[in-house]
Amino acid sequence: MSVPRKRVAILISGRGSNMRALVERARAPDFPAEIALVLSNRPDAAGLAFAREAGIACAALDHKIYAGREQFERSMQAMLEIHRIELICLAGFMRLLTPWFIGQWSGRMINVHPALLPSYRGLRTHERALADGVKIHGCTVHFVVPAMDEGPIIAQAAVPALDDDTPETLAARVLEQEHKIYPAALEWLAAGVLRVEGNRVVRVGAPGATEALRNPSC
């Protein structure tokens, strides 16, 4: 008897590069999650067109028409409930979420950040890393908590920072790794092989899951 796949919403604000990687991986018949909704706070987000062409339900809720952040999020929550969403992936969603909304999705909402957390929280991560002269940079998938970029870490991937790097060239190499570890992290979450202990994420069950975590590109 097959186990029903988890219904996932991807929240975007722009082109949705990581959204595409998630959609592509979820097309595998043995993937434990399905992308059931792409939701944007910007009606003109380029990623919505890709999602429509892929046959995924889309919704756009323009945050600018709402009186406040919580009013916007309550509309977003209603839309997620209509589509029976079980897990959320943030993919370039450029809105800070309130503790109320995050509380609705505790342990069920993840994000990808273009730096090796806890270093370089926030924006302009590649520029700041190069300015500091780091030799290793990378990306992180983590659970979302009320404090920005501070949730328990699910997966990380590192890339070298080269002497002739610009923020753009470094960003391109980091993005390649994001496209590998984000779908892998969603797979582990949907399969139920992750457990949070304090601020650490521990892998349980599914013998193959630990090896996949060591080798997210496979």
XYZ file of C-alpha atoms in Angstrom:
218
model
C 0.000 0.000 0.000
C 1.551 3.291 -1.097
C 1.930 6.163 1.365
C 0.194 9.404 0.261
C 2.658 12.062 -0.785
C 2.871 15.222 1.324
C 1.247 18.269 -0.239
C 3.778 21.099 -0.510
C 3.404 24.823 -1.174
C 6.338 26.831 -2.500
C 6.320 30.541 -1.618
C 8.113 32.836 -4.073
C 8.556 36.531 -4.804
C 10.541 36.394 -8.051
C 11.806 34.005 -10.687
C 11.775 30.988 -8.399
C 15.065 29.307 -9.318
C 14.912 26.975 -6.324
C 11.217 26.426 -6.985
C 12.145 24.942 -10.366
C 14.638 22.586 -8.743
C 11.992 21.424 -6.266
C 9.404 20.924 -8.999
C 11.842 18.918 -11.127
C 12.814 16.612 -8.254
C 9.189 16.121 -7.175
C 8.371 14.716 -10.618
C 10.094 11.467 -9.650
C 7.400 8.850 -8.928
C 9.080 7.765 -5.687
C 9.471 11.300 -4.291
C 7.494 11.532 -1.004
C 6.050 15.003 -1.698
C 4.077 16.707 -4.455
C 4.186 20.397 -5.281
C 0.503 21.259 -4.878
C 0.681 25.074 -4.877
C 2.990 27.932 -5.820
C 2.044 31.104 -3.960
C 3.546 34.553 -4.488
C 3.179 37.912 -2.768
C 3.886 39.548 -6.140
C 1.360 39.012 -8.966
C 4.113 39.714 -11.525
C 6.564 37.145 -10.133
C 8.227 35.396 -13.072
C 8.100 32.033 -11.338
C 4.314 31.911 -11.555
C 4.459 31.455 -15.332
C 6.752 28.441 -14.961
C 4.458 26.912 -12.344
C 1.395 27.357 -14.550
C 3.177 25.742 -17.495
C 4.106 22.858 -15.204
C 0.435 22.356 -14.353
C 0.762 23.463 -10.734
C -1.958 25.467 -9.000
C -0.873 29.090 -8.509
C -2.032 31.950 -6.317
C -0.890 35.560 -6.031
C -1.725 37.623 -2.965
C -0.409 41.155 -3.340
C 0.825 42.087 0.134
C 0.534 45.803 -0.709
C -3.273 45.750 -0.705
C -3.477 44.560 2.905
C -3.687 46.817 5.942
C -0.894 44.990 7.719
C 1.405 41.990 7.780
C -0.911 39.758 9.795
C -3.909 40.471 7.546
C -1.838 39.384 4.560
C -0.668 36.255 6.322
C -4.190 35.279 7.376
C -5.230 35.393 3.718
C -2.180 33.322 2.863
C -3.053 30.831 5.594
C -6.595 30.498 4.233
C -5.229 29.802 0.754
C -2.876 27.145 2.112
C -5.740 25.483 3.959
C -7.926 25.495 0.839
C -5.198 23.569 -0.975
C -4.692 21.182 1.991
C -1.013 22.072 2.275
C 1.100 20.074 4.728
C 4.603 21.482 4.173
C 5.983 24.853 3.005
C 9.206 25.651 1.165
C 10.322 29.282 0.989
C 12.105 29.932 -2.311
C 13.103 33.559 -2.549
C 10.031 34.720 -0.637
C 11.022 38.278 0.257
C 8.718 38.855 3.211
C 9.548 38.569 6.889
C 6.954 36.296 8.462
C 5.310 36.989 11.813
C 5.621 34.657 14.812
C 1.892 33.916 14.382
C 2.309 32.509 10.888
C 5.527 30.691 11.693
C 3.782 29.122 14.667
C 1.133 27.642 12.375
C 3.874 25.815 10.474
C 6.388 24.959 13.189
C 8.500 22.019 12.023
C 6.779 22.062 8.629
C 8.322 25.102 6.919
C 11.859 25.220 5.529
C 14.035 27.794 3.791
C 17.259 27.861 1.793
C 19.792 30.587 2.636
C 22.802 31.508 0.459
C 25.457 31.243 3.169
C 26.808 28.759 5.686
C 24.709 29.648 8.697
C 25.157 30.864 11.354
C 27.496 33.094 9.339
C 26.088 35.831 7.097
C 22.458 35.986 8.071
C 20.324 38.399 6.061
C 21.019 39.887 2.626
C 24.064 40.480 0.371
C 25.705 37.312 1.661
C 28.142 36.787 -1.235
C 29.341 40.382 -1.240
C 29.884 40.335 2.503
C 31.696 36.980 2.420
C 34.112 38.193 -0.255
C 34.711 41.450 1.626
C 35.686 39.393 4.676
C 38.109 37.309 2.628
C 36.550 33.931 3.418
C 37.923 30.883 1.613
C 34.791 28.738 2.018
C 31.234 29.866 1.344
C 28.024 27.961 0.668
C 24.348 27.501 1.445
C 22.073 26.159 4.154
C 18.612 24.599 4.336
C 16.988 25.148 7.717
C 13.689 25.061 9.535
C 12.005 28.458 9.797
C 11.715 29.983 13.275
C 10.705 33.521 14.344
C 14.332 34.704 14.500
C 15.608 35.366 10.980
C 17.926 32.684 9.555
C 18.311 30.954 12.926
C 16.298 27.746 12.593
C 17.773 24.249 13.050
C 20.014 23.329 10.121
C 18.930 20.432 7.912
C 21.681 20.466 5.274
C 24.615 22.546 4.085
C 26.899 22.570 1.056
C 30.199 24.413 0.709
C 32.001 25.920 -2.276
C 35.440 27.563 -2.453
C 35.647 31.341 -2.623
C 38.214 31.959 -5.374
C 40.660 34.836 -5.594
C 39.035 36.210 -8.761
C 35.437 35.741 -7.600
C 32.845 38.467 -7.848
C 29.582 38.323 -5.905
C 27.937 37.158 -9.151
C 30.337 34.301 -9.913
C 30.285 33.121 -6.308
C 26.494 33.318 -6.238
C 26.267 31.146 -9.361
C 28.322 28.332 -7.787
C 26.385 28.548 -4.540
C 23.087 28.395 -6.433
C 24.128 25.128 -8.071
C 24.474 23.634 -4.600
C 21.167 25.114 -3.433
C 19.481 23.255 -6.287
C 20.919 20.001 -4.913
C 20.427 20.277 -1.173
C 16.987 21.929 -1.137
C 15.138 19.133 -2.953
C 17.052 16.606 -0.859
C 16.031 18.333 2.368
C 12.383 18.386 1.289
C 12.602 14.693 0.500
C 13.907 13.883 3.979
C 11.304 16.086 5.661
C 8.416 14.590 3.684
C 9.694 11.071 4.313
C 9.677 11.715 8.070
C 13.364 10.928 8.651
C 14.215 14.209 10.397
C 13.928 14.879 14.125
C 14.777 18.162 15.853
C 16.647 17.869 19.154
C 17.216 21.320 20.595
C 18.792 23.213 17.710
C 20.131 20.107 15.987
C 18.486 18.059 13.263
C 18.972 14.310 13.640
C 18.271 11.738 10.945
C 16.235 8.700 11.979
C 14.919 5.602 10.218
C 15.203 5.031 6.458
C 18.698 3.471 6.194
C 19.444 5.194 2.907
C 18.643 8.647 4.224
C 21.903 9.144 6.130
C 24.001 8.308 3.093
C 21.919 10.679 0.967
C 22.539 13.452 3.484
C 26.279 12.916 3.146
C 25.978 12.996 -0.642
C 23.127 15.380 -1.540
C 24.129 15.496 -5.195
C 23.423 11.813 -5.725
